[in-house]
Short mmCIF file of C-alpha atoms in Angstrom, two decimals:
data_model
loop_
_atom_site.label_atom_id
_atom_site.label_comp_id
_atom_site.label_asym_id
_atom_site.label_seq_id
_atom_site.Cartn_x
_atom_site.Cartn_y
_atom_site.Cartn_z
CA MET A 24 -0.35 4.08 -18.66
CA ARG A 25 1.34 3.81 -21.29
CA ARG A 26 2.53 0.49 -20.53
CA ALA A 27 -1.11 -0.43 -19.67
CA ALA A 28 -2.29 -0.36 -22.40
CA VAL A 29 0.67 -2.09 -24.01
CA LEU A 30 0.04 -5.21 -21.55
CA LYS A 31 -4.30 -5.11 -21.67
CA LYS A 32 -3.52 -4.98 -26.05
CA GLN A 33 -1.30 -8.45 -25.54
CA ALA A 34 -4.37 -9.50 -23.66
CA ASN A 35 -0.88 -9.52 -20.48
CA LEU A 36 -4.10 -10.12 -17.72
CA VAL A 37 -1.56 -11.46 -15.17
CA GLY A 38 1.14 -8.72 -16.72
CA LEU A 39 -1.91 -6.05 -15.71
CA GLN A 40 -2.48 -7.36 -11.92
CA ASP A 41 1.31 -7.19 -11.26
CA LEU A 42 1.82 -4.53 -12.79
CA GLN A 43 -1.14 -2.55 -10.65
CA LYS A 44 0.53 -4.72 -7.52
CA ILE A 45 4.46 -2.75 -8.61
CA ILE A 46 1.93 0.30 -8.25
CA LEU A 47 0.32 0.20 -5.00
CA LYS A 48 3.94 -1.72 -2.81
CA PRO A 49 5.59 1.76 -2.06
CA ILE A 50 2.31 2.32 -0.27
CA GLN A 51 1.79 -0.36 1.55
CA ALA A 52 5.68 0.06 2.28
CA ALA A 53 5.14 3.65 3.59
CA HIS A 54 2.30 2.39 5.71
CA ILE A 55 4.15 0.43 7.33
CA LEU A 56 7.99 1.83 8.02
CA ASP A 57 6.03 5.79 9.21
CA ALA A 58 5.50 4.37 12.68
CA TYR A 59 8.91 3.21 12.51
CA ILE A 60 10.56 7.04 12.02
CA LYS A 61 8.20 8.98 13.58
CA PRO A 62 7.72 10.05 16.76
CA ALA A 63 4.73 7.77 18.90
CA HIS A 64 1.75 8.05 18.20
CA SER A 65 2.35 10.72 15.24
CA ALA A 66 1.98 8.25 12.32
CA MET A 67 0.13 7.61 9.35
CA THR A 68 -3.77 7.19 9.56
CA GLU A 69 -5.16 4.21 8.99
CA LEU A 70 -6.85 4.00 5.20
CA ALA A 71 -10.45 3.49 4.95
CA TRP A 72 -12.49 2.00 2.38
CA PRO A 73 -14.37 3.33 0.68
CA GLU A 74 -13.59 7.21 1.93
CA ALA A 75 -9.27 6.66 1.16
CA LEU A 76 -10.66 7.35 -3.07
CA GLY A 77 -11.82 10.18 -1.87
CA ILE A 78 -14.11 10.12 -5.51
CA GLU A 79 -16.83 12.91 -4.53
CA CYS A 80 -19.85 12.21 -7.39
CA ARG A 81 -23.10 10.49 -6.78
CA VAL A 82 -23.98 7.15 -8.43
CA PRO A 83 -26.74 7.43 -10.52
CA SER A 84 -28.71 4.46 -10.08
CA SER A 85 -29.00 5.49 -5.96
CA ASN A 86 -28.74 8.84 -6.77
CA GLU A 87 -26.20 8.72 -3.07
CA TRP A 88 -22.61 9.43 -3.30
CA PHE A 89 -20.55 7.30 -4.13
CA SER A 90 -18.80 6.54 -0.24
CA TYR A 91 -22.70 6.15 0.85
CA HIS A 92 -23.74 3.45 -2.84
CA ALA A 93 -19.63 1.62 -1.83
CA MET A 94 -21.22 0.92 1.59
CA LYS A 95 -24.67 0.08 1.74
CA TYR A 96 -24.66 -1.49 -1.89
CA CYS A 97 -21.32 -3.25 -2.86
CA SER A 98 -21.79 -5.18 0.69
CA PRO A 99 -18.85 -7.34 1.43
CA SER A 100 -19.66 -11.11 0.38
CA PRO A 101 -17.40 -13.36 2.36
CA GLU A 102 -19.12 -16.57 0.50
CA LYS A 103 -18.00 -14.57 -3.29
CA HIS A 104 -13.95 -14.92 -2.36
CA LEU A 105 -12.14 -17.98 -4.40
CA LYS A 106 -9.11 -18.07 -2.51
CA PRO A 107 -7.64 -16.35 0.74
CA LEU A 108 -5.07 -13.51 0.19
CA ASP A 109 -1.61 -13.72 0.70
CA LEU A 110 0.76 -11.71 1.93
CA SER A 111 3.26 -12.88 0.63
CA THR A 112 2.45 -11.83 -3.11
CA ASP A 113 -1.72 -9.85 -2.35
CA ILE A 114 -1.99 -5.83 -1.86
CA VAL A 115 -2.86 -6.04 1.88
CA LEU A 116 -2.02 -2.58 3.24
CA PRO A 117 -2.33 -2.92 7.09
CA THR A 118 -1.23 0.90 9.08
CA CYS A 119 1.82 0.07 11.50
CA TRP A 120 1.14 3.00 14.97
CA HIS A 121 1.42 1.19 17.91
CA PRO A 122 4.20 2.08 19.75
CA THR A 123 5.22 -0.65 21.63
CA SER A 124 2.98 -3.65 18.69
CA ILE A 125 5.42 -1.75 16.50
CA ILE A 126 8.24 -4.09 18.24
CA SER A 127 6.87 -6.36 20.09
CA THR A 128 5.76 -7.80 16.99
CA LEU A 129 9.38 -7.87 15.04
CA GLY A 130 11.42 -11.13 15.34
CA MET A 131 7.95 -12.97 16.77
CA ILE A 132 5.58 -13.65 14.30
CA GLY A 133 7.10 -16.03 11.62
CA SER A 134 8.64 -19.52 10.75
CA GLY A 135 10.74 -20.31 12.55
CA LEU A 136 9.49 -17.68 15.57
CA PRO A 137 7.97 -18.35 19.27
CA ALA A 138 4.88 -17.24 17.97
CA GLY A 139 4.59 -19.25 14.59
CA ILE A 140 3.90 -17.84 11.55
CA PHE A 141 0.87 -15.61 11.55
CA THR A 142 -2.22 -17.47 11.41
CA GLN A 143 -5.35 -16.01 11.02
CA ASP A 144 -7.78 -14.81 14.16
CA MET A 145 -11.20 -12.97 14.82
CA ASN A 146 -8.88 -10.03 15.49
CA HIS A 147 -7.77 -9.82 12.08
CA ARG A 148 -10.25 -7.28 9.51
CA VAL A 149 -10.34 -7.36 5.87
CA ILE A 150 -11.90 -5.82 3.59
CA TYR A 151 -10.51 -7.12 -0.11
CA VAL A 152 -11.80 -5.03 -3.20
CA TYR A 153 -12.19 -6.12 -7.12
CA PRO A 154 -10.70 -4.90 -9.34
CA LEU A 155 -8.78 -2.56 -7.21
CA GLY A 156 -6.49 -5.22 -6.27
CA ILE A 157 -6.32 -3.76 -2.74
CA GLY A 158 -7.00 -5.63 0.39
CA TRP A 159 -8.09 -2.34 3.23
CA VAL A 160 -7.00 -3.46 6.69
CA ASN A 161 -9.69 -2.79 9.32
CA ASN A 162 -8.56 -4.22 12.05
CA GLY A 163 -4.47 -6.69 13.04
CA ASN A 164 -2.77 -4.46 11.74
CA HIS A 165 0.58 -4.92 13.05
CA SER A 166 0.72 -8.61 12.58
CA ILE A 167 -0.39 -8.68 9.66
CA ALA A 168 2.21 -6.23 8.39
CA GLN A 169 4.66 -8.79 10.47
CA GLY A 170 3.04 -11.49 7.23
CA ILE A 171 3.98 -9.58 5.30
CA ILE A 172 7.33 -8.81 6.14
CA ARG A 173 8.48 -11.99 6.60
CA GLY A 174 6.09 -12.72 3.71
CA GLU A 175 4.63 -15.79 4.76
CA GLY A 176 0.83 -16.53 5.76
CA LEU A 177 -2.68 -16.45 4.36
CA LEU A 178 -5.76 -14.70 4.84
CA TYR A 179 -9.49 -17.32 4.41
CA GLU A 180 -11.50 -14.89 5.81
CA TYR A 181 -12.66 -11.63 4.74
CA GLY A 182 -14.85 -8.99 2.78
CA TYR A 183 -15.04 -9.61 -0.57
CA VAL A 184 -16.89 -6.32 -2.41
CA GLU A 185 -16.91 -5.83 -6.29
CA ILE A 186 -17.35 -2.60 -8.13
CA VAL A 187 -16.99 -3.30 -11.45
CA ASP A 188 -19.58 -1.39 -11.97
CA LEU A 189 -18.73 1.31 -10.65
CA MET A 190 -15.34 1.08 -12.42
CA ASP A 191 -17.16 3.60 -15.93
CA LEU A 192 -18.21 6.21 -13.22
CA VAL A 193 -15.45 8.40 -12.55
CA HIS A 194 -11.77 8.44 -14.84
CA TYR A 195 -8.30 9.35 -12.69
CA ASP A 196 -6.28 11.40 -15.10
CA GLY A 197 -3.33 12.50 -12.83
CA ILE A 198 -4.55 14.59 -10.51
CA GLY A 199 -7.94 13.99 -10.22
CA TRP A 200 -11.53 12.52 -11.01
CA LYS A 201 -13.89 13.41 -13.52
CA VAL A 202 -17.10 11.88 -13.54
CA ARG A 203 -17.64 10.16 -17.78
CA GLY A 204 -18.79 13.12 -19.82
CA GLN A 205 -17.49 16.04 -17.30
CA SER A 206 -14.80 18.38 -16.98
CA SER A 207 -14.98 19.56 -12.68
CA TYR A 208 -12.81 17.20 -10.74
CA SER A 209 -15.10 14.72 -7.93
CA GLY A 210 -12.60 14.84 -5.64
CA MET A 211 -8.86 13.53 -5.17
CA PRO A 212 -7.36 9.58 -3.99
CA VAL A 213 -5.39 9.79 -1.39
CA TYR A 214 -1.84 8.45 -3.18
CA PRO A 215 -2.56 8.67 -7.34
CA GLU A 216 -1.51 4.74 -6.89
CA PHE A 217 -5.05 5.16 -5.70
CA GLY A 218 -6.19 6.01 -8.80
CA TRP A 219 -3.43 4.82 -11.58
CA ALA A 220 -5.12 1.65 -9.82
CA TRP A 221 -8.26 1.85 -10.70
CA GLU A 222 -7.66 2.52 -14.39
CA ILE A 223 -5.63 -0.54 -14.63
CA GLY A 224 -8.82 -2.35 -12.44
CA ARG A 225 -11.16 -1.30 -14.95
CA MET A 226 -8.64 -3.00 -17.38
CA ILE A 227 -8.51 -6.81 -15.49
CA ALA A 228 -12.31 -6.88 -15.32
CA GLU A 229 -11.98 -6.39 -18.60
CA LEU A 230 -10.30 -8.68 -20.20
CA GLU A 231 -11.49 -11.23 -17.21
CA ASN A 232 -14.64 -11.39 -19.10
CA LYS A 233 -13.85 -11.89 -22.53
CA LEU A 234 -11.99 -15.57 -20.82
#
């Protein structure tokens, strides 16, 4: 987090956003790759919001467990997002898994290819969480993954979840989540990168609030 602290001190908002993407890119790549190198139906499972964060504590304002609170009170708001998600630059996390689909989309979806450039339809469902910087895919994994591979395609319709008010509830220390003022751990993220993205997300929100 030393680099993030330097960027925050410089008020370099775009730099923090880029650093957050650098941290999350390997997770994106791993969840696209795994099905291609594993036996059929034994690849990584889909990453689900908010369970993949692994935060196990209650939210004081509702006295609900974090995951339940996030689902109940931080519901997706399609009218709030300001721009489409760009599959060439934004962090969207599909998980390839179907042995037929992982082959049938290659060389088919894309500019100049038989199916054309990736175009969103009702099958493509994503929840974008700000300021975590992650679009969680819950349907349309393979075609979205192909859009990412080709570096093209936009998601115009997606759920937008803002969790700024929850960012100070816990912090990530490189091992797990800790509630402010407590010494014991309150869960662990599926990947440590989610914890670092959380910490950087807090900085992003603080800087944007000053603009």
